[in-house]
Amino acid sequence: QKEVEQNSGPLSVPEGAIASLNCTYSDRVSQSFFWYRQYSGKSPELIMSIYSNGDKEDGRFTAQLNKASQYVSLLIRDSQPSDSATYLCAVPNTGGFKTIFGAGTRLFVKA
Amino acid sequence: EAQVTQNPRYLITVTGKKLTVTCSQNMNHEYMSWYRQDPGLGLRQIYYSMNVEVTDKGDVPEGYKVSRKEKRNFPLILESPSPNQTSLYFCASSLGGRGGELFFGEGSRLTVL
């Protein structure tokens, strides 16, 4: 089992819909979780971090964490074509110095 | 402007010819790290550094060396490049001193023939 798993996609949603991106992780003691967005040909950029169970909202983005199920998700409301990118889930190890990335989910938002 | 700068951005080289990819950050970050990104494999950590003169291996360190003599610089050295090191390389730094909230450079695309 990979340490951080994501559905590679592509996930295709119409403009204005909710895009739901999922990530599972294997290290039960992980404490912090991050979502990065990577446009084609560009470097990853941090868009969300979450540390506690529940939801964290930032504009159109909501991160959801369930530590018991070892599951973290990212919801994008009112999806826009500019949201089309690859979304990477990242989980640092217990010490925090090594970060494991999922392979990423490609999202296409159709106008 | 806060940034992580990598050079070169693009490089084609031949097997066995030593090369160095430089990385510099102007944010006074303690933590820096190198990743490689390959299709289907995602980002994999090569080496990281917690501070000056403190480095450690990531998940794929074979064939690479690093050094951290100054806080702002973290070069990646390929002593004898091989074709399986053809990849897109990213340098990143972190404000928090740990590996979570990373600020990435623009990437260096390396081709080894």
PDB file of C-alpha atoms in Angstrom:
ATOM      1  CA  GLN A   1       0.000   0.000   0.000  1.00  0.00           C
ATOM      2  CA  LYS A   2       1.293   3.432  -0.936  1.00  0.00           C
ATOM      3  CA  GLU A   3       1.770   5.807   1.969  1.00  0.00           C
ATOM      4  CA  VAL A   4      -0.396   8.506   0.397  1.00  0.00           C
ATOM      5  CA  GLU A   5      -2.934   7.493  -2.212  1.00  0.00           C
ATOM      6  CA  GLN A   6      -5.011   9.561  -4.579  1.00  0.00           C
ATOM      7  CA  ASN A   7      -7.193   8.715  -7.524  1.00  0.00           C
ATOM      8  CA  SER A   8      -5.155   9.827 -10.530  1.00  0.00           C
ATOM      9  CA  GLY A   9      -8.259  10.874 -12.454  1.00  0.00           C
ATOM     10  CA  PRO A  10      -8.828  12.704 -14.591  1.00  0.00           C
ATOM     11  CA  LEU A  11     -11.804  14.097 -12.731  1.00  0.00           C
ATOM     12  CA  SER A  12     -14.020  16.128 -15.019  1.00  0.00           C
ATOM     13  CA  VAL A  13     -16.688  18.475 -13.658  1.00  0.00           C
ATOM     14  CA  PRO A  14     -18.784  21.197 -15.303  1.00  0.00           C
ATOM     15  CA  GLU A  15     -18.204  24.823 -14.458  1.00  0.00           C
ATOM     16  CA  GLY A  16     -20.032  25.809 -11.293  1.00  0.00           C
ATOM     17  CA  ALA A  17     -20.138  22.280  -9.858  1.00  0.00           C
ATOM     18  CA  ILE A  18     -18.422  20.969  -6.732  1.00  0.00           C
ATOM     19  CA  ALA A  19     -15.201  19.064  -7.328  1.00  0.00           C
ATOM     20  CA  SER A  20     -14.339  16.479  -4.686  1.00  0.00           C
ATOM     21  CA  LEU A  21     -10.758  15.255  -4.415  1.00  0.00           C
ATOM     22  CA  ASN A  22      -9.832  12.445  -2.065  1.00  0.00           C
ATOM     23  CA  CYS A  23      -6.683  11.229  -0.359  1.00  0.00           C
ATOM     24  CA  THR A  24      -5.934   8.368   2.024  1.00  0.00           C
ATOM     25  CA  TYR A  25      -2.776   7.918   4.066  1.00  0.00           C
ATOM     26  CA  SER A  26      -1.242   4.981   5.861  1.00  0.00           C
ATOM     27  CA  ASP A  27       0.584   6.532   8.844  1.00  0.00           C
ATOM     28  CA  ARG A  28      -1.904   6.566  11.693  1.00  0.00           C
ATOM     29  CA  VAL A  29       0.045   9.114  13.712  1.00  0.00           C
ATOM     30  CA  SER A  30       0.225  11.761  10.982  1.00  0.00           C
ATOM     31  CA  GLN A  31      -0.724  15.139  12.404  1.00  0.00           C
ATOM     32  CA  SER A  32      -0.725  17.567   9.500  1.00  0.00           C
ATOM     33  CA  PHE A  33      -2.058  17.432   5.964  1.00  0.00           C
ATOM     34  CA  PHE A  34      -1.617  19.666   2.973  1.00  0.00           C
ATOM     35  CA  TRP A  35      -3.116  20.227  -0.462  1.00  0.00           C
ATOM     36  CA  TYR A  36      -1.059  21.646  -3.302  1.00  0.00           C
ATOM     37  CA  ARG A  37      -2.207  22.744  -6.739  1.00  0.00           C
ATOM     38  CA  GLN A  38       0.070  22.281  -9.733  1.00  0.00           C
ATOM     39  CA  TYR A  39      -0.747  23.788 -13.100  1.00  0.00           C
ATOM     40  CA  SER A  40       0.736  22.080 -16.135  1.00  0.00           C
ATOM     41  CA  GLY A  41       4.385  23.020 -16.503  1.00  0.00           C
ATOM     42  CA  LYS A  42       4.457  24.890 -13.193  1.00  0.00           C
ATOM     43  CA  SER A  43       5.593  24.175  -9.668  1.00  0.00           C
ATOM     44  CA  PRO A  44       3.259  23.074  -6.864  1.00  0.00           C
ATOM     45  CA  GLU A  45       1.721  25.795  -4.713  1.00  0.00           C
ATOM     46  CA  LEU A  46       0.205  25.312  -1.284  1.00  0.00           C
ATOM     47  CA  ILE A  47      -3.525  25.989  -1.172  1.00  0.00           C
ATOM     48  CA  MET A  48      -4.746  24.364   2.065  1.00  0.00           C
ATOM     49  CA  SER A  49      -3.447  22.916   5.293  1.00  0.00           C
ATOM     50  CA  ILE A  50      -5.460  21.062   7.938  1.00  0.00           C
ATOM     51  CA  TYR A  51      -4.430  19.719  11.314  1.00  0.00           C
ATOM     52  CA  SER A  52      -7.646  18.838  13.181  1.00  0.00           C
ATOM     53  CA  ASN A  53     -10.540  16.553  12.430  1.00  0.00           C
ATOM     54  CA  GLY A  54     -13.425  18.248  10.682  1.00  0.00           C
ATOM     55  CA  ASP A  55     -13.669  20.905   8.028  1.00  0.00           C
ATOM     56  CA  LYS A  56     -11.553  23.928   7.233  1.00  0.00           C
ATOM     57  CA  GLU A  57     -12.850  26.472   4.763  1.00  0.00           C
ATOM     58  CA  ASP A  58     -10.917  29.054   2.772  1.00  0.00           C
ATOM     59  CA  GLY A  59     -12.912  30.820   0.084  1.00  0.00           C
ATOM     60  CA  ARG A  60     -14.163  28.234  -2.405  1.00  0.00           C
ATOM     61  CA  PHE A  61     -11.929  25.541  -0.915  1.00  0.00           C
ATOM     62  CA  THR A  62     -12.833  23.227   1.975  1.00  0.00           C
ATOM     63  CA  ALA A  63     -10.469  20.646   3.393  1.00  0.00           C
ATOM     64  CA  GLN A  64     -11.971  17.776   5.362  1.00  0.00           C
ATOM     65  CA  LEU A  65     -10.017  15.512   7.698  1.00  0.00           C
ATOM     66  CA  ASN A  66     -11.035  12.228   9.302  1.00  0.00           C
ATOM     67  CA  LYS A  67      -8.090  10.806  11.221  1.00  0.00           C
ATOM     68  CA  ALA A  68      -9.971   7.693  12.312  1.00  0.00           C
ATOM     69  CA  SER A  69     -10.526   6.752   8.671  1.00  0.00           C
ATOM     70  CA  GLN A  70      -7.128   8.152   7.599  1.00  0.00           C
ATOM     71  CA  TYR A  71      -8.838  10.206   4.987  1.00  0.00           C
ATOM     72  CA  VAL A  72      -8.464  13.801   3.848  1.00  0.00           C
ATOM     73  CA  SER A  73     -10.406  15.481   1.084  1.00  0.00           C
ATOM     74  CA  LEU A  74     -10.549  18.781  -0.764  1.00  0.00           C
ATOM     75  CA  LEU A  75     -13.806  20.254  -2.004  1.00  0.00           C
ATOM     76  CA  ILE A  76     -13.811  23.033  -4.574  1.00  0.00           C
ATOM     77  CA  ARG A  77     -17.132  24.840  -4.777  1.00  0.00           C
ATOM     78  CA  ASP A  78     -18.286  26.763  -7.839  1.00  0.00           C
ATOM     79  CA  SER A  79     -15.498  25.184  -9.897  1.00  0.00           C
ATOM     80  CA  GLN A  80     -13.960  27.404 -12.554  1.00  0.00           C
ATOM     81  CA  PRO A  81     -11.958  26.485 -15.662  1.00  0.00           C
ATOM     82  CA  SER A  82      -8.987  28.136 -13.930  1.00  0.00           C
ATOM     83  CA  ASP A  83      -9.189  25.394 -11.289  1.00  0.00           C
ATOM     84  CA  SER A  84      -8.115  22.845 -13.915  1.00  0.00           C
ATOM     85  CA  ALA A  85      -4.846  21.491 -12.539  1.00  0.00           C
ATOM     86  CA  THR A  86      -3.331  18.551 -10.720  1.00  0.00           C
ATOM     87  CA  TYR A  87      -4.021  18.503  -6.973  1.00  0.00           C
ATOM     88  CA  LEU A  88      -1.430  16.912  -4.720  1.00  0.00           C
ATOM     89  CA  CYS A  89      -2.069  15.599  -1.239  1.00  0.00           C
ATOM     90  CA  ALA A  90       0.963  15.820   1.082  1.00  0.00           C
ATOM     91  CA  VAL A  91       1.549  14.254   4.490  1.00  0.00           C
ATOM     92  CA  PRO A  92       4.719  14.860   6.530  1.00  0.00           C
ATOM     93  CA  ASN A  93       6.079  11.946   8.524  1.00  0.00           C
ATOM     94  CA  THR A  94       5.917  11.933  12.303  1.00  0.00           C
ATOM     95  CA  GLY A  95       9.107  13.926  12.713  1.00  0.00           C
ATOM     96  CA  GLY A  96       7.918  16.385  10.107  1.00  0.00           C
ATOM     97  CA  PHE A  97      11.082  16.476   8.050  1.00  0.00           C
ATOM     98  CA  LYS A  98      10.046  14.064   5.303  1.00  0.00           C
ATOM     99  CA  THR A  99       6.934  14.831   3.295  1.00  0.00           C
ATOM    100  CA  ILE A 100       5.191  12.163   1.275  1.00  0.00           C
ATOM    101  CA  PHE A 101       3.167  13.301  -1.711  1.00  0.00           C
ATOM    102  CA  GLY A 102       0.384  11.460  -3.425  1.00  0.00           C
ATOM    103  CA  ALA A 103       0.687  11.036  -7.177  1.00  0.00           C
ATOM    104  CA  GLY A 104      -1.971  13.708  -7.672  1.00  0.00           C
ATOM    105  CA  THR A 105      -5.463  13.948  -9.146  1.00  0.00           C
ATOM    106  CA  ARG A 106      -5.930  15.746 -12.446  1.00  0.00           C
ATOM    107  CA  LEU A 107      -9.000  17.966 -12.449  1.00  0.00           C
ATOM    108  CA  PHE A 108     -10.668  19.333 -15.577  1.00  0.00           C
ATOM    109  CA  VAL A 109     -13.379  21.961 -15.232  1.00  0.00           C
ATOM    110  CA  LYS A 110     -15.413  22.243 -18.421  1.00  0.00           C
ATOM    111  CA  ALA A 111     -16.748  25.656 -19.377  1.00  0.00           C
TER     112      ALA A 111
ATOM    113  CA  GLU B   1       9.971  39.254  -3.727  1.00  0.00           C
ATOM    114  CA  ALA B   2      10.036  35.997  -1.781  1.00  0.00           C
ATOM    115  CA  GLN B   3      11.289  33.235  -3.982  1.00  0.00           C
ATOM    116  CA  VAL B   4      13.171  29.998  -4.441  1.00  0.00           C
ATOM    117  CA  THR B   5      15.469  30.185  -7.450  1.00  0.00           C
ATOM    118  CA  GLN B   6      16.782  27.151  -9.284  1.00  0.00           C
ATOM    119  CA  ASN B   7      19.389  27.015 -12.035  1.00  0.00           C
ATOM    120  CA  PRO B   8      19.574  25.778 -14.676  1.00  0.00           C
ATOM    121  CA  ARG B   9      15.904  25.544 -15.599  1.00  0.00           C
ATOM    122  CA  TYR B  10      16.645  23.211 -18.486  1.00  0.00           C
ATOM    123  CA  LEU B  11      19.670  21.018 -19.067  1.00  0.00           C
ATOM    124  CA  ILE B  12      20.578  18.255 -21.473  1.00  0.00           C
ATOM    125  CA  THR B  13      23.716  16.367 -20.558  1.00  0.00           C
ATOM    126  CA  VAL B  14      25.409  13.037 -21.172  1.00  0.00           C
ATOM    127  CA  THR B  15      25.927  10.041 -18.939  1.00  0.00           C
ATOM    128  CA  GLY B  16      28.726  10.498 -16.448  1.00  0.00           C
ATOM    129  CA  LYS B  17      29.226  14.244 -16.766  1.00  0.00           C
ATOM    130  CA  LYS B  18      29.009  15.754 -13.296  1.00  0.00           C
ATOM    131  CA  LEU B  19      26.491  18.503 -12.847  1.00  0.00           C
ATOM    132  CA  THR B  20      25.128  20.734 -10.123  1.00  0.00           C
ATOM    133  CA  VAL B  21      21.659  22.214  -9.866  1.00  0.00           C
ATOM    134  CA  THR B  22      21.695  25.263  -7.650  1.00  0.00           C
ATOM    135  CA  CYS B  23      18.900  26.348  -5.325  1.00  0.00           C
ATOM    136  CA  SER B  24      18.703  29.594  -3.421  1.00  0.00           C
ATOM    137  CA  GLN B  25      15.968  31.061  -1.223  1.00  0.00           C
ATOM    138  CA  ASN B  26      15.660  34.604   0.079  1.00  0.00           C
ATOM    139  CA  MET B  27      13.165  33.942   2.895  1.00  0.00           C
ATOM    140  CA  ASN B  28      15.611  32.914   5.633  1.00  0.00           C
ATOM    141  CA  HIS B  29      13.969  29.486   5.783  1.00  0.00           C
ATOM    142  CA  GLU B  30      15.741  26.855   7.851  1.00  0.00           C
ATOM    143  CA  TYR B  31      14.309  23.843   6.012  1.00  0.00           C
ATOM    144  CA  MET B  32      15.095  23.065   2.381  1.00  0.00           C
ATOM    145  CA  SER B  33      14.449  19.986   0.303  1.00  0.00           C
ATOM    146  CA  TRP B  34      14.889  18.490  -3.158  1.00  0.00           C
ATOM    147  CA  TYR B  35      12.225  16.504  -4.997  1.00  0.00           C
ATOM    148  CA  ARG B  36      12.041  14.804  -8.342  1.00  0.00           C
ATOM    149  CA  GLN B  37       8.792  14.453 -10.245  1.00  0.00           C
ATOM    150  CA  ASP B  38       8.174  11.664 -12.723  1.00  0.00           C
ATOM    151  CA  PRO B  39       4.944  10.788 -14.565  1.00  0.00           C
ATOM    152  CA  GLY B  40       2.797   8.431 -12.543  1.00  0.00           C
ATOM    153  CA  LEU B  41       5.134   8.563  -9.552  1.00  0.00           C
ATOM    154  CA  GLY B  42       4.459  12.037  -8.278  1.00  0.00           C
ATOM    155  CA  LEU B  43       6.909  14.002  -6.181  1.00  0.00           C
ATOM    156  CA  ARG B  44       9.571  11.976  -4.422  1.00  0.00           C
ATOM    157  CA  GLN B  45      11.926  13.435  -1.869  1.00  0.00           C
ATOM    158  CA  ILE B  46      15.652  13.143  -2.599  1.00  0.00           C
ATOM    159  CA  TYR B  47      17.341  14.960   0.294  1.00  0.00           C
ATOM    160  CA  TYR B  48      16.389  17.517   2.857  1.00  0.00           C
ATOM    161  CA  SER B  49      18.197  19.883   5.191  1.00  0.00           C
ATOM    162  CA  MET B  50      16.970  21.078   8.560  1.00  0.00           C
ATOM    163  CA  ASN B  51      19.621  23.786   8.834  1.00  0.00           C
ATOM    164  CA  VAL B  52      23.180  24.680   7.878  1.00  0.00           C
ATOM    165  CA  GLU B  53      25.418  21.589   7.827  1.00  0.00           C
ATOM    166  CA  VAL B  54      22.451  19.313   8.682  1.00  0.00           C
ATOM    167  CA  THR B  55      21.183  17.126   5.850  1.00  0.00           C
ATOM    168  CA  ASP B  56      19.463  13.767   5.569  1.00  0.00           C
ATOM    169  CA  LYS B  57      18.267  11.344   2.947  1.00  0.00           C
ATOM    170  CA  GLY B  58      14.764  11.318   1.566  1.00  0.00           C
ATOM    171  CA  ASP B  59      13.193   8.386  -0.205  1.00  0.00           C
ATOM    172  CA  VAL B  60      15.284   8.344  -3.400  1.00  0.00           C
ATOM    173  CA  PRO B  61      18.819   9.600  -2.520  1.00  0.00           C
ATOM    174  CA  GLU B  62      20.826   7.161  -4.665  1.00  0.00           C
ATOM    175  CA  GLY B  63      23.025   8.948  -7.201  1.00  0.00           C
ATOM    176  CA  TYR B  64      22.660  12.386  -5.586  1.00  0.00           C
ATOM    177  CA  LYS B  65      24.623  14.495  -3.139  1.00  0.00           C
ATOM    178  CA  VAL B  66      23.765  17.722  -1.374  1.00  0.00           C
ATOM    179  CA  SER B  67      25.462  20.269   0.822  1.00  0.00           C
ATOM    180  CA  ARG B  68      24.219  23.111   3.033  1.00  0.00           C
ATOM    181  CA  LYS B  69      27.080  25.457   3.774  1.00  0.00           C
ATOM    182  CA  GLU B  70      24.903  28.556   3.865  1.00  0.00           C
ATOM    183  CA  LYS B  71      21.326  28.940   4.983  1.00  0.00           C
ATOM    184  CA  ARG B  72      20.101  30.306   1.668  1.00  0.00           C
ATOM    185  CA  ASN B  73      21.719  27.726  -0.668  1.00  0.00           C
ATOM    186  CA  PHE B  74      21.088  24.019  -1.109  1.00  0.00           C
ATOM    187  CA  PRO B  75      22.723  22.660  -4.278  1.00  0.00           C
ATOM    188  CA  LEU B  76      21.936  19.222  -5.716  1.00  0.00           C
ATOM    189  CA  ILE B  77      24.927  17.387  -7.144  1.00  0.00           C
ATOM    190  CA  LEU B  78      24.820  14.518  -9.632  1.00  0.00           C
ATOM    191  CA  GLU B  79      28.343  13.100  -9.592  1.00  0.00           C
ATOM    192  CA  SER B  80      27.815  10.677 -12.489  1.00  0.00           C
ATOM    193  CA  PRO B  81      24.387  11.203 -14.043  1.00  0.00           C
ATOM    194  CA  SER B  82      22.597   8.293 -15.629  1.00  0.00           C
ATOM    195  CA  PRO B  83      19.541   8.229 -17.926  1.00  0.00           C
ATOM    196  CA  ASN B  84      17.275   7.142 -15.042  1.00  0.00           C
ATOM    197  CA  GLN B  85      17.947  10.532 -13.460  1.00  0.00           C
ATOM    198  CA  THR B  86      16.146  12.236 -16.330  1.00  0.00           C
ATOM    199  CA  SER B  87      13.392  14.031 -14.471  1.00  0.00           C
ATOM    200  CA  LEU B  88      11.870  17.310 -13.351  1.00  0.00           C
ATOM    201  CA  TYR B  89      13.540  18.522 -10.172  1.00  0.00           C
ATOM    202  CA  PHE B  90      12.077  20.884  -7.609  1.00  0.00           C
ATOM    203  CA  CYS B  91      13.762  22.624  -4.728  1.00  0.00           C
ATOM    204  CA  ALA B  92      11.552  23.756  -1.863  1.00  0.00           C
ATOM    205  CA  SER B  93      11.911  25.580   1.422  1.00  0.00           C
ATOM    206  CA  SER B  94       9.743  25.837   4.480  1.00  0.00           C
ATOM    207  CA  LEU B  95       8.989  28.684   6.823  1.00  0.00           C
ATOM    208  CA  GLY B  96       8.011  26.450   9.699  1.00  0.00           C
ATOM    209  CA  GLY B  97      11.271  24.546   9.853  1.00  0.00           C
ATOM    210  CA  ARG B  98       9.497  21.333   8.937  1.00  0.00           C
ATOM    211  CA  GLY B  99       8.471  19.770   5.674  1.00  0.00           C
ATOM    212  CA  GLY B 100       4.806  20.550   5.484  1.00  0.00           C
ATOM    213  CA  GLU B 101       4.187  24.060   4.196  1.00  0.00           C
ATOM    214  CA  LEU B 102       6.588  24.112   1.288  1.00  0.00           C
ATOM    215  CA  PHE B 103       7.447  26.944  -1.066  1.00  0.00           C
ATOM    216  CA  PHE B 104       8.700  25.548  -4.381  1.00  0.00           C
ATOM    217  CA  GLY B 105      11.134  26.779  -6.966  1.00  0.00           C
ATOM    218  CA  GLU B 106      10.157  26.813 -10.643  1.00  0.00           C
ATOM    219  CA  GLY B 107      11.747  23.474 -11.385  1.00  0.00           C
ATOM    220  CA  SER B 108      14.715  22.200 -13.385  1.00  0.00           C
ATOM    221  CA  ARG B 109      14.117  19.814 -16.256  1.00  0.00           C
ATOM    222  CA  LEU B 110      17.099  17.525 -16.653  1.00  0.00           C
ATOM    223  CA  THR B 111      17.673  15.127 -19.533  1.00  0.00           C
ATOM    224  CA  VAL B 112      20.548  12.650 -19.354  1.00  0.00           C
ATOM    225  CA  LEU B 113      21.428  11.013 -22.671  1.00  0.00           C
TER     226      LEU B 113
END
